[in-house]
PDB file of C-alpha atoms in Angstrom:
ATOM      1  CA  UNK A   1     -23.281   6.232  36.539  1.00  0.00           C
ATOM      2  CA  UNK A   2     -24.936   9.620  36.694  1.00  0.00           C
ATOM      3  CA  UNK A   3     -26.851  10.859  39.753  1.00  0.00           C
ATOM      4  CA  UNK A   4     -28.172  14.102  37.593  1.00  0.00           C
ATOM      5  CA  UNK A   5     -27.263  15.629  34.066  1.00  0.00           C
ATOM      6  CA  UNK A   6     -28.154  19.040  32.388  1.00  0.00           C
ATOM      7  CA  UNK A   7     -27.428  21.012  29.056  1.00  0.00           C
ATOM      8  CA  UNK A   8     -23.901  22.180  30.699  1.00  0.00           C
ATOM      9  CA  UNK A   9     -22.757  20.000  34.048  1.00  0.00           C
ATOM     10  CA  UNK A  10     -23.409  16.318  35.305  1.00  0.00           C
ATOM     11  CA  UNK A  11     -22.986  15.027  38.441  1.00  0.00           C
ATOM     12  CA  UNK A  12     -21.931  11.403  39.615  1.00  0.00           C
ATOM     13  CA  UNK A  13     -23.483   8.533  41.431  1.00  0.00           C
ATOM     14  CA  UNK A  14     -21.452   7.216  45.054  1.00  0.00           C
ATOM     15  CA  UNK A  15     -18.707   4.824  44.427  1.00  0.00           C
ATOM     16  CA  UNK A  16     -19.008   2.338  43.765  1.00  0.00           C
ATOM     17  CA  UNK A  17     -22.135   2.822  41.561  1.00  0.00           C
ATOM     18  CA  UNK A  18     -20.232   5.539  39.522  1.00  0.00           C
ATOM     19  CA  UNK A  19     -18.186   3.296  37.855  1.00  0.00           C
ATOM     20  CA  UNK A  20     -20.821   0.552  37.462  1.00  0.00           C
ATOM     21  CA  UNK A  21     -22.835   2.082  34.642  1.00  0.00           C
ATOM     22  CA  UNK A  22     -24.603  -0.199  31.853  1.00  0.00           C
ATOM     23  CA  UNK A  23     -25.208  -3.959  31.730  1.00  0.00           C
ATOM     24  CA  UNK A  24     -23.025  -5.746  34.939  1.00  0.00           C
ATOM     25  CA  UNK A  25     -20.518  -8.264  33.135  1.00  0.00           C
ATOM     26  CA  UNK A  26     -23.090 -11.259  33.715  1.00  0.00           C
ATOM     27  CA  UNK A  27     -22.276 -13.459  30.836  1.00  0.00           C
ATOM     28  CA  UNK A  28     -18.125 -13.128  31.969  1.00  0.00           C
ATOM     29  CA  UNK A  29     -18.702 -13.860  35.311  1.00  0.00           C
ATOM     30  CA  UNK A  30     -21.211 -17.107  34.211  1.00  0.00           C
ATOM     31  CA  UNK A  31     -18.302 -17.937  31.435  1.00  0.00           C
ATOM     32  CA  UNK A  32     -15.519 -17.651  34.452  1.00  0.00           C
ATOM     33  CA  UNK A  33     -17.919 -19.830  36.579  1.00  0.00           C
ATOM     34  CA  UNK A  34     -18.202 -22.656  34.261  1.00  0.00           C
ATOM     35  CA  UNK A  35     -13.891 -22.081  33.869  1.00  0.00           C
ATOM     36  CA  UNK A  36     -13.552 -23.050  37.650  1.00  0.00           C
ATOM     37  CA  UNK A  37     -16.286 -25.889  37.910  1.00  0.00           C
ATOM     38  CA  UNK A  38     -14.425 -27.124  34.452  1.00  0.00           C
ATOM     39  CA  UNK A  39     -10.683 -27.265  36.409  1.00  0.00           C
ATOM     40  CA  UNK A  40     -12.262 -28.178  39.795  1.00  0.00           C
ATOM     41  CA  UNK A  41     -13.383 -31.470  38.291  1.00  0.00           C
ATOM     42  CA  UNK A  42     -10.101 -32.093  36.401  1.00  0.00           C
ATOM     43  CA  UNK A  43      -8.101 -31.343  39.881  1.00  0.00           C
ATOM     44  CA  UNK A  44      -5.536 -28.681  39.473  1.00  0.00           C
ATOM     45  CA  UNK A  45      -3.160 -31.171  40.380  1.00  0.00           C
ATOM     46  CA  UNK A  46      -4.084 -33.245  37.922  1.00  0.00           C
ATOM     47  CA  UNK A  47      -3.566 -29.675  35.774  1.00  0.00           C
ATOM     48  CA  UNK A  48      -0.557 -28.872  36.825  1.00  0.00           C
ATOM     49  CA  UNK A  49       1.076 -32.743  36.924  1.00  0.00           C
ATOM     50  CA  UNK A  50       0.151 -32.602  33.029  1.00  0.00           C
ATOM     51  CA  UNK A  51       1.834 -29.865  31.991  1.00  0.00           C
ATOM     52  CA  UNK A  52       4.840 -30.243  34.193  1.00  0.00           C
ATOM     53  CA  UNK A  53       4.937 -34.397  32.111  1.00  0.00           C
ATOM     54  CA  UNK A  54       4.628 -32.597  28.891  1.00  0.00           C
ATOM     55  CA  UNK A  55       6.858 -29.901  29.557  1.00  0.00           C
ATOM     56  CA  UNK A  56       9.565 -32.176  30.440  1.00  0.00           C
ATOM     57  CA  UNK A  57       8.777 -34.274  27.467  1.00  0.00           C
ATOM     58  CA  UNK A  58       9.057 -31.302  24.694  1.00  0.00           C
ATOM     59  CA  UNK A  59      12.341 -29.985  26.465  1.00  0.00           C
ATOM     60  CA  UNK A  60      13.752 -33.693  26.397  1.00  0.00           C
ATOM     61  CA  UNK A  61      12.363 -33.900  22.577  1.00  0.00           C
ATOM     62  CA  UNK A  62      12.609 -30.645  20.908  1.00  0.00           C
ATOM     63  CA  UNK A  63      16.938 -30.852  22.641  1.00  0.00           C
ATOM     64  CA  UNK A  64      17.011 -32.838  19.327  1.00  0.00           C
ATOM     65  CA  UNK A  65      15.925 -30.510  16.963  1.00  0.00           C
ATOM     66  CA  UNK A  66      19.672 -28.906  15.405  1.00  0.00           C
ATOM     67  CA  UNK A  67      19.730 -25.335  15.877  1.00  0.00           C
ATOM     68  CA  UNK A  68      16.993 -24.937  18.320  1.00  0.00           C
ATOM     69  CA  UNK A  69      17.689 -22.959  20.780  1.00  0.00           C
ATOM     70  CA  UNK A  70      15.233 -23.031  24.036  1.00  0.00           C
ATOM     71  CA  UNK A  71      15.048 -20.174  26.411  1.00  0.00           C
ATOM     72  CA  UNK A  72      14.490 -20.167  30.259  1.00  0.00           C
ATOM     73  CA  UNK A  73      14.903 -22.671  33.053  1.00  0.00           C
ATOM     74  CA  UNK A  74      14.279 -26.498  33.612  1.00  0.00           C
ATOM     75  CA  UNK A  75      10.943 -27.750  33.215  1.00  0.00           C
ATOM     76  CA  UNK A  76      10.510 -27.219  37.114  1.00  0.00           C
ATOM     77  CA  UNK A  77      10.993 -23.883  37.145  1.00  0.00           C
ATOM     78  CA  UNK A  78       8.358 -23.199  34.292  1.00  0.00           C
ATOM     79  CA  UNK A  79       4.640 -23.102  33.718  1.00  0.00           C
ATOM     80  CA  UNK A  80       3.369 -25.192  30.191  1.00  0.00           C
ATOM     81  CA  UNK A  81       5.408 -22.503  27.403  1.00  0.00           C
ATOM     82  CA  UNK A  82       8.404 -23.421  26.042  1.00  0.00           C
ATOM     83  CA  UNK A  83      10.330 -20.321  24.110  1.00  0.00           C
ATOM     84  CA  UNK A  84      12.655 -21.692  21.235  1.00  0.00           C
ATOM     85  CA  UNK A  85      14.357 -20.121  17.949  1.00  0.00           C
ATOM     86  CA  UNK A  86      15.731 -21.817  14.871  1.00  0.00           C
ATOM     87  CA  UNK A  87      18.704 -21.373  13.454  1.00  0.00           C
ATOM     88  CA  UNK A  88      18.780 -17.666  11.908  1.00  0.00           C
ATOM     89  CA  UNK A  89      14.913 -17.865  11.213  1.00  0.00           C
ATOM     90  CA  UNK A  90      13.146 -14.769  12.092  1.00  0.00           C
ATOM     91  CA  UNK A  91      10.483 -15.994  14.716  1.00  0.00           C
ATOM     92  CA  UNK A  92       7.741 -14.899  12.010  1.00  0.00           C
ATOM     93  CA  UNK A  93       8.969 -16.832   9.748  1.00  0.00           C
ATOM     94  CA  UNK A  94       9.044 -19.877  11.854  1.00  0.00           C
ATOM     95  CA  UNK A  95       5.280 -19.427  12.506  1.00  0.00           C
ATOM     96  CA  UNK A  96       4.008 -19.721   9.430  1.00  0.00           C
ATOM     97  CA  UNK A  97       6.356 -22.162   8.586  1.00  0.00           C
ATOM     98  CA  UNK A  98       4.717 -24.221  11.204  1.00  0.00           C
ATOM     99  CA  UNK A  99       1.417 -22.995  10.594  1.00  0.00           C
ATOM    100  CA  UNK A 100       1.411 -24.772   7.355  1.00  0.00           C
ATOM    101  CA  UNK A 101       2.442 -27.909   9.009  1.00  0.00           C
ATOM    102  CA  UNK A 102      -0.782 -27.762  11.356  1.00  0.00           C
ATOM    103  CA  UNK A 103       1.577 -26.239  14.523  1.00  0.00           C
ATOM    104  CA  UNK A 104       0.026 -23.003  16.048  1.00  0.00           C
ATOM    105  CA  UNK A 105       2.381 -20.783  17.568  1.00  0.00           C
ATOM    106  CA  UNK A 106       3.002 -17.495  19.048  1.00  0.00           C
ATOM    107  CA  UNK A 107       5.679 -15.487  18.125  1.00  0.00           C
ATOM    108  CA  UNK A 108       6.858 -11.829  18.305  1.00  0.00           C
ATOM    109  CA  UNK A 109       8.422 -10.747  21.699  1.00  0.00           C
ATOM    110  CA  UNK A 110       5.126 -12.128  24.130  1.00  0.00           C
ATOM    111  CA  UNK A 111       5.183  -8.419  25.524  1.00  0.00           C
ATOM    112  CA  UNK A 112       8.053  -8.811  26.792  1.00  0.00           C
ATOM    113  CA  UNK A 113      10.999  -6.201  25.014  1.00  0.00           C
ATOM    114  CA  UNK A 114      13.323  -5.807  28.010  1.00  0.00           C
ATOM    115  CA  UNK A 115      13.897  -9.367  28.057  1.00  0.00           C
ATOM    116  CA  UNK A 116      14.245 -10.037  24.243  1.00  0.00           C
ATOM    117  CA  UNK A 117      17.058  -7.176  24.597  1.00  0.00           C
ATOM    118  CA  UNK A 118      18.810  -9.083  27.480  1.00  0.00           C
ATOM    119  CA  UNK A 119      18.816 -12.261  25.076  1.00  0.00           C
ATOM    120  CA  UNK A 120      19.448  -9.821  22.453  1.00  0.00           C
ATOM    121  CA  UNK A 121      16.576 -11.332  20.344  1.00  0.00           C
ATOM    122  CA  UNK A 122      14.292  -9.465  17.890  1.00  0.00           C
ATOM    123  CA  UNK A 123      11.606 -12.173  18.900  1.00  0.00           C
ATOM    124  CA  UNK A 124      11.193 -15.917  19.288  1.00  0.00           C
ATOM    125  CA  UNK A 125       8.297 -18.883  18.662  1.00  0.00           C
ATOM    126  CA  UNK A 126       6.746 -19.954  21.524  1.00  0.00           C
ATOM    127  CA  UNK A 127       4.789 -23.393  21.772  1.00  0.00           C
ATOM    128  CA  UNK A 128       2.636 -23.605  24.882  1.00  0.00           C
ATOM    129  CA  UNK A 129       0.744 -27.035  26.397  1.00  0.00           C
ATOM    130  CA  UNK A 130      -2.904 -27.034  27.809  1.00  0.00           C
ATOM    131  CA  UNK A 131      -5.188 -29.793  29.499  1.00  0.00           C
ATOM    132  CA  UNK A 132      -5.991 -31.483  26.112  1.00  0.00           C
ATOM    133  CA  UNK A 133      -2.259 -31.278  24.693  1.00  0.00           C
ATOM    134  CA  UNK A 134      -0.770 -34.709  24.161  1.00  0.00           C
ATOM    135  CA  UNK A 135       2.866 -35.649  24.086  1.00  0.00           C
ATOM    136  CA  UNK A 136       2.011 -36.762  20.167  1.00  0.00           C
ATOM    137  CA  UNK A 137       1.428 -33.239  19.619  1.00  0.00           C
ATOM    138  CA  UNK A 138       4.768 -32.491  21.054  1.00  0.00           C
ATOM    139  CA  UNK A 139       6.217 -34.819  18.414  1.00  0.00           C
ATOM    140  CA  UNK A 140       4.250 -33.051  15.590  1.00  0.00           C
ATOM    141  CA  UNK A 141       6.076 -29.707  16.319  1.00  0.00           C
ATOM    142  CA  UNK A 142       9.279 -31.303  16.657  1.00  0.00           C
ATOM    143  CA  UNK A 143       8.799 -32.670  12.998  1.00  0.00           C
ATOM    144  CA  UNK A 144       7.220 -29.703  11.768  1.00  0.00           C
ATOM    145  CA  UNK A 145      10.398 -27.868  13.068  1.00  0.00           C
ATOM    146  CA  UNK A 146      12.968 -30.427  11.437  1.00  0.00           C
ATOM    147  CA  UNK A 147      11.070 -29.845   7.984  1.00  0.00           C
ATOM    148  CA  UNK A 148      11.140 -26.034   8.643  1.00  0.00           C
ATOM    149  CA  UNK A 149      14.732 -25.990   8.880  1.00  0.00           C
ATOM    150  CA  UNK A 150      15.052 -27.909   5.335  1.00  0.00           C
ATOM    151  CA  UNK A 151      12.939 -24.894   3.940  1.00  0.00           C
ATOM    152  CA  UNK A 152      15.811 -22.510   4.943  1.00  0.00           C
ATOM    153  CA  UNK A 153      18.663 -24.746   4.284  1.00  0.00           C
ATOM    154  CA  UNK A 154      21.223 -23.929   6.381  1.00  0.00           C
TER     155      UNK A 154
ATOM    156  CA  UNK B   1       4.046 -25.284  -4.701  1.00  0.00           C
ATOM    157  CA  UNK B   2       1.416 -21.834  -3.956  1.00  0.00           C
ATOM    158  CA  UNK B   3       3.586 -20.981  -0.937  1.00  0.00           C
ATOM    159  CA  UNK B   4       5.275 -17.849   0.382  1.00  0.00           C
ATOM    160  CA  UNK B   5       8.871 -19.713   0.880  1.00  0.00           C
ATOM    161  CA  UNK B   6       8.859 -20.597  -2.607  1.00  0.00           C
ATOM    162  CA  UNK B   7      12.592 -20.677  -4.123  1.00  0.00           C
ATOM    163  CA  UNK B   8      12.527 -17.142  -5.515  1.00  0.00           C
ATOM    164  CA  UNK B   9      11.474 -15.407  -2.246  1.00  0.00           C
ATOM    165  CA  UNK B  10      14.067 -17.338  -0.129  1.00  0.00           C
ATOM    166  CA  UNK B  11      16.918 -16.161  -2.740  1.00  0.00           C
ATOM    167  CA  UNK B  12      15.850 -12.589  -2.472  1.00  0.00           C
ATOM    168  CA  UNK B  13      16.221 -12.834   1.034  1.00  0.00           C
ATOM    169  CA  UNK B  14      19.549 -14.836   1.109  1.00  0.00           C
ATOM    170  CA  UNK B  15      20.969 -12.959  -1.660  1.00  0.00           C
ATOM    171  CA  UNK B  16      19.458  -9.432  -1.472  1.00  0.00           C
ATOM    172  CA  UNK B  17      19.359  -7.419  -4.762  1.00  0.00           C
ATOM    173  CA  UNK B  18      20.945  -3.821  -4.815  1.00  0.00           C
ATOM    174  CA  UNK B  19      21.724  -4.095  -0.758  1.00  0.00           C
ATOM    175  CA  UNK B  20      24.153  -1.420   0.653  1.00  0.00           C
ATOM    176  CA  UNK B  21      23.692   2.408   0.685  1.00  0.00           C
ATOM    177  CA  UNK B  22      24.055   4.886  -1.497  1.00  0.00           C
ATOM    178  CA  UNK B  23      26.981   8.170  -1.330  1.00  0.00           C
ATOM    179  CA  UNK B  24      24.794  11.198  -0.786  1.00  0.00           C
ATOM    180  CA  UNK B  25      21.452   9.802  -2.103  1.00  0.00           C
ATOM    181  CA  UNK B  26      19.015  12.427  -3.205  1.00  0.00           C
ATOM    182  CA  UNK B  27      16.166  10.359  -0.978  1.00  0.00           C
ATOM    183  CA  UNK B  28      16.703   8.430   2.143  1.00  0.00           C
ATOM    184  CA  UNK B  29      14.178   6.950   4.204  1.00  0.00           C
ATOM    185  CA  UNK B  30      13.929   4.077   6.953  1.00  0.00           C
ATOM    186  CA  UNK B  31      11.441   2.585   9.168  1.00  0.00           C
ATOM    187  CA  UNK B  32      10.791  -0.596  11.610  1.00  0.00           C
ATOM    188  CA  UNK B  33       7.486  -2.012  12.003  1.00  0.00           C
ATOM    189  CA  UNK B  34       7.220  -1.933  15.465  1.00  0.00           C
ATOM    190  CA  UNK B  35       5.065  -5.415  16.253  1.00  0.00           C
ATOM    191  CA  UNK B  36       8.546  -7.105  15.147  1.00  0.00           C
ATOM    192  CA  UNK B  37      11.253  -4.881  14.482  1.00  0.00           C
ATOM    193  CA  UNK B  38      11.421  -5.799  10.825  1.00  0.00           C
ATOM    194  CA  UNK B  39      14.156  -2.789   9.236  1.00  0.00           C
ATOM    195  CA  UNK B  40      14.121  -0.967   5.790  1.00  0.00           C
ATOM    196  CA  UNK B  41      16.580   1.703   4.791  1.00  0.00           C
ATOM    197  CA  UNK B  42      16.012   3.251   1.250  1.00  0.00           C
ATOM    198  CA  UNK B  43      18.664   5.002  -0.596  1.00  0.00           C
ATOM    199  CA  UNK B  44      17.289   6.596  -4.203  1.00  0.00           C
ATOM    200  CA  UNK B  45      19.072   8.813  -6.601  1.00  0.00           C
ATOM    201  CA  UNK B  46      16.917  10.727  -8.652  1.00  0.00           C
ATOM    202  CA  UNK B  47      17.523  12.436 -11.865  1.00  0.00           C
ATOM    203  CA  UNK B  48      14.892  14.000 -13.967  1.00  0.00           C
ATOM    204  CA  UNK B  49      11.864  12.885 -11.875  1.00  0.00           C
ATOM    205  CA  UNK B  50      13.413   9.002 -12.527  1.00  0.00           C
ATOM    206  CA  UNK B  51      15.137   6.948 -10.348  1.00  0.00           C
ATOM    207  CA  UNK B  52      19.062   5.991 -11.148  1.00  0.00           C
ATOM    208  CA  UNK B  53      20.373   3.828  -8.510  1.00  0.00           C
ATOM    209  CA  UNK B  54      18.693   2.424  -5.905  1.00  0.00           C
ATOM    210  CA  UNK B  55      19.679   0.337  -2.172  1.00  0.00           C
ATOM    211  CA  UNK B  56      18.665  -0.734   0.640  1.00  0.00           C
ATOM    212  CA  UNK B  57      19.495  -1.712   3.676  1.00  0.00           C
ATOM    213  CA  UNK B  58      17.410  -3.949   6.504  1.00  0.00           C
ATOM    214  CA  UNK B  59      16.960  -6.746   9.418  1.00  0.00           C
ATOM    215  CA  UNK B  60      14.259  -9.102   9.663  1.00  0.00           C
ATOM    216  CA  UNK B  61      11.913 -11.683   8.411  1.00  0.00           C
ATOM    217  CA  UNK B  62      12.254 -13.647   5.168  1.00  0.00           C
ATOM    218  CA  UNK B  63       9.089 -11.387   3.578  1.00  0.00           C
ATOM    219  CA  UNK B  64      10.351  -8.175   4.356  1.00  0.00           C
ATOM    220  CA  UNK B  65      13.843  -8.038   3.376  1.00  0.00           C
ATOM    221  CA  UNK B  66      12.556 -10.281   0.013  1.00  0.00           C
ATOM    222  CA  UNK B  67       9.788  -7.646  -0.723  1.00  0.00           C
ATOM    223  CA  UNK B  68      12.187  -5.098   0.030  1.00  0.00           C
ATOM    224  CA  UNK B  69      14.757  -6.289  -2.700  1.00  0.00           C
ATOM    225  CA  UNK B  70      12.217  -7.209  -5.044  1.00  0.00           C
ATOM    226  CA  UNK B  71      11.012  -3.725  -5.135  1.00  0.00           C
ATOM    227  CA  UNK B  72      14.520  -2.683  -5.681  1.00  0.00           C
ATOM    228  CA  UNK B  73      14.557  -4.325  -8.731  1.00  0.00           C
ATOM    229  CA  UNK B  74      11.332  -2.943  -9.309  1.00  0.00           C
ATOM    230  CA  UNK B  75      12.094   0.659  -8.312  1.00  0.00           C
ATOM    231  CA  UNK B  76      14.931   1.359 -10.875  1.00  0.00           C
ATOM    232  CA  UNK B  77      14.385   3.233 -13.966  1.00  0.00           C
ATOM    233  CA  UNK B  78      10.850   4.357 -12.973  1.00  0.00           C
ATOM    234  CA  UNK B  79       9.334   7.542 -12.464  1.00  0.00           C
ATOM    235  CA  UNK B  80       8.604   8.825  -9.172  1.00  0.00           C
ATOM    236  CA  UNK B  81       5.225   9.251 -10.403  1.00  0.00           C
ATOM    237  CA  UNK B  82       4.745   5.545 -11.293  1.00  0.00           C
ATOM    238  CA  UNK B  83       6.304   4.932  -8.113  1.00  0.00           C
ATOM    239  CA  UNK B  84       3.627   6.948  -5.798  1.00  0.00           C
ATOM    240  CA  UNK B  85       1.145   5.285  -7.428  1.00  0.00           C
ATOM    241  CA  UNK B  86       2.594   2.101  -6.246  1.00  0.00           C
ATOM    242  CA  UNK B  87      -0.598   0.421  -4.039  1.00  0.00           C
ATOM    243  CA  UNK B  88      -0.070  -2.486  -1.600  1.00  0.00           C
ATOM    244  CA  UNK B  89      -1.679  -4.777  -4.207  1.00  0.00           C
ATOM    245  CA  UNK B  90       1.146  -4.051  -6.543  1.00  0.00           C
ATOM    246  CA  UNK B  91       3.350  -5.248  -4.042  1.00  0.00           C
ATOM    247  CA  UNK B  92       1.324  -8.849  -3.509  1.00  0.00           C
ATOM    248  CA  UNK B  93       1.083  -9.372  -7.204  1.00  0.00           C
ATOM    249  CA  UNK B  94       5.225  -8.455  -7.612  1.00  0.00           C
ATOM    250  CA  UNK B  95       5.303 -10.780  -4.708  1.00  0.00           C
ATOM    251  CA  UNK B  96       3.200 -13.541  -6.709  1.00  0.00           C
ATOM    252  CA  UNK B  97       1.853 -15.733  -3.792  1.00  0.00           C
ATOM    253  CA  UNK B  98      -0.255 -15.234  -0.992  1.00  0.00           C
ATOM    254  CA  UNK B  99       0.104 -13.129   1.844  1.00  0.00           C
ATOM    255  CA  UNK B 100      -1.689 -14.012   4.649  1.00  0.00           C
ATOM    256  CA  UNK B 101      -3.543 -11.314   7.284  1.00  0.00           C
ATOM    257  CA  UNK B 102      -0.480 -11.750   9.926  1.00  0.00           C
ATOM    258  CA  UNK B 103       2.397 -10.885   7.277  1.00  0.00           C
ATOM    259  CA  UNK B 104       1.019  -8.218   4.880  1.00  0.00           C
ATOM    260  CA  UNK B 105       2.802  -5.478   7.567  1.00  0.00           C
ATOM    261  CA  UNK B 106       5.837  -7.168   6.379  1.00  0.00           C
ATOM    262  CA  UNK B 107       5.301  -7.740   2.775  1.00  0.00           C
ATOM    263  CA  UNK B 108       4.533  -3.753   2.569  1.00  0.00           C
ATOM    264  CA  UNK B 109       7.478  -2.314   4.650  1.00  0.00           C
ATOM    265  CA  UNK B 110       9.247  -1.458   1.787  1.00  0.00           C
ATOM    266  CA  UNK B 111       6.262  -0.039   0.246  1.00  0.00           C
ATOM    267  CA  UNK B 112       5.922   2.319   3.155  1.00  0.00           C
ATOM    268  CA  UNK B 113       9.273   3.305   3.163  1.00  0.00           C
ATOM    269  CA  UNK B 114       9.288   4.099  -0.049  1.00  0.00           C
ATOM    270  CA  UNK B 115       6.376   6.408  -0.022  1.00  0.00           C
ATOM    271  CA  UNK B 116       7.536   8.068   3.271  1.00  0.00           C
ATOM    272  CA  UNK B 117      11.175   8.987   1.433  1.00  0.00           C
ATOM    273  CA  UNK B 118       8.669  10.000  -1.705  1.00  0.00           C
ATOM    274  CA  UNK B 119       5.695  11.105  -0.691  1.00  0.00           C
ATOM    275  CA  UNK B 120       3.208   8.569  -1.840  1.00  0.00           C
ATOM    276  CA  UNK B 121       0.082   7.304  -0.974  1.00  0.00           C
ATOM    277  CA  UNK B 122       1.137   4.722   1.387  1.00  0.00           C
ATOM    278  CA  UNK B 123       2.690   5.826   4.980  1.00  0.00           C
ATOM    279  CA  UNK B 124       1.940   5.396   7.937  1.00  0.00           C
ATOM    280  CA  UNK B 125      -1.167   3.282   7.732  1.00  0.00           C
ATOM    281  CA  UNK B 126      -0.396   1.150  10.269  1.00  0.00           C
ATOM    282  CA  UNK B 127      -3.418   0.820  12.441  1.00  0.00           C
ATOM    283  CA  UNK B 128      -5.431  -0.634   9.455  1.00  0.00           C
ATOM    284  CA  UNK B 129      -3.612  -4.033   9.685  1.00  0.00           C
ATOM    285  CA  UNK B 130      -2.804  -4.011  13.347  1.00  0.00           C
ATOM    286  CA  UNK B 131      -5.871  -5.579  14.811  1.00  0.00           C
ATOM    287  CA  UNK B 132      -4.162  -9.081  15.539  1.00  0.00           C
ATOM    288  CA  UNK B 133      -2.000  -9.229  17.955  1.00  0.00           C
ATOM    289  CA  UNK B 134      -1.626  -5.649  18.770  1.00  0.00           C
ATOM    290  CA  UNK B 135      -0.373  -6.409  22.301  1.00  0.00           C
ATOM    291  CA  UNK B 136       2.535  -8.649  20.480  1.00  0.00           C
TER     292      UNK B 136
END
């Protein structure tokens, strides 16, 4: 915020004021309010039991799946996100291929380059679990990813 | 089935057309798109403003490295002219199904390389399509 401004020089407001120009981020900090009351109610335990259940469960279920390969540790050791590949589908490829079976996925390398060069991976899908994701929709990928593999025929 | 792993596409990319390089091509160009390190390499050899022999080289997704060998096929014989004229909608229709939003940087790789080793109409336009997932 400005404290004066003419034709050829401005000057600036104290901190912090200077960098608190325009319309404060109300609506954000209502919308990260309701967030918090949203997750207090569920119980973060409750949060994190969930995904660590369904985390197991897809690492248990999508070990079936020939020619996935998952990356990263035991379901422990990681949040709800579960990084896989497919045989020698390109990672973009596998996301559409799921997309059309109802399965929304991320894939590319999640900002993340050094590490796709220490797996020496272009990029890989990733499948990741919230509050309202059920183990049925863990089954859904798994299916959707046995019928993408048919597509490529290897 | 209107779907972009129809039979055709997959056999372009399993069994690329013209793939290799060429000795001492009169035009070489490459580039990778950088969201997913998708690869073309472009070898022309040009005689009389028209194009002779053609190949390419590449990595990456099923669209890209089909696009890129069905422009090949497309590629040889023509003018460079006709070729600089080339538009991205060329490349959907030669394509012949639909490219959604997320993949049309790979369907028009080729295209771009092309017109980088040619000097056509399409290079470098990059930003246009990069609104989703630009952090990817």
């Amino acid at each position: 915020m400005i404290r004066e401004v003419h034709r050829d020089f401005s000057t600036w407001n104290d901190l912090p004021w200077k960098f608190e120009a325009g319309t404060p981020a109300i609506i954000e900090a209502v919308g990260l309010g309701a967030a918090v009351e949203y997750l207090s109610v569920l119980g973060m335990e409750h949060v994190h039991a969930h995904e660590q259940a369904l985390t197991r469960y897809a690492l248990e279920r999508l070990a079936n799946v020939p020619d996935l390969t998952i990356y990263g540790p035991s379901a422990e050791r990681r949040g709800g996100v579960v990084s896989f590949t497919l045989g020698e589908i390109h990672a973009h490829d596998l996301a559409t291929l799921l997309d059309r079976e109802g399965v929304a996925v991320r894939a590319g390398h999640h900002c993340a380059q050094p590490l796709m060069e220490r797996y020496g991976l272009a990029a890989t899908a990733r499948a990741s679990f919230y509050v309202y994701t059920t183990s049925a929709e863990i089954d859904a990928l798994a299916e959707a990813l046995e019928r993408s593999r048919d597509v490529f025929a290897f | 089935m209107d779907d972009v792993y129809r039979e055709y596409i997959l056999d372009h990319y399993r069994e690329p057309r013209n793939h290799g390089k060429l000795d001492q091509p009169d035009v070489h160009a490459a580039d990778t798109n950088p969201l997913c390190g998708d690869r073309v390499e472009l070898d022309l050899r040009v005689k009389d403003g028209r194009v002779t022999e053609v190949a390419f080289q590449g990595r990456g997704c099923a669209i890209s490295q089909a696009s890129a060998s069905m422009l090949t096929e497309r590629i040889e014989g023509a003018t460079l002219d006709e070729l600089r004229a080339l538009t991205p909608q060329d490349i959907f229709e030669m394509l012949g199904v639909p490219i959604g939003p997320a993949r049309q940087r790979c369907a028009l790789l080729a295209l771009r390389v092309l017109h980088e080793g040619i000097g056509g109409s399409y290079t470098g336009r990059y930003t246009e399509l990069d609104e989703e997932g630009a952090g990817d």
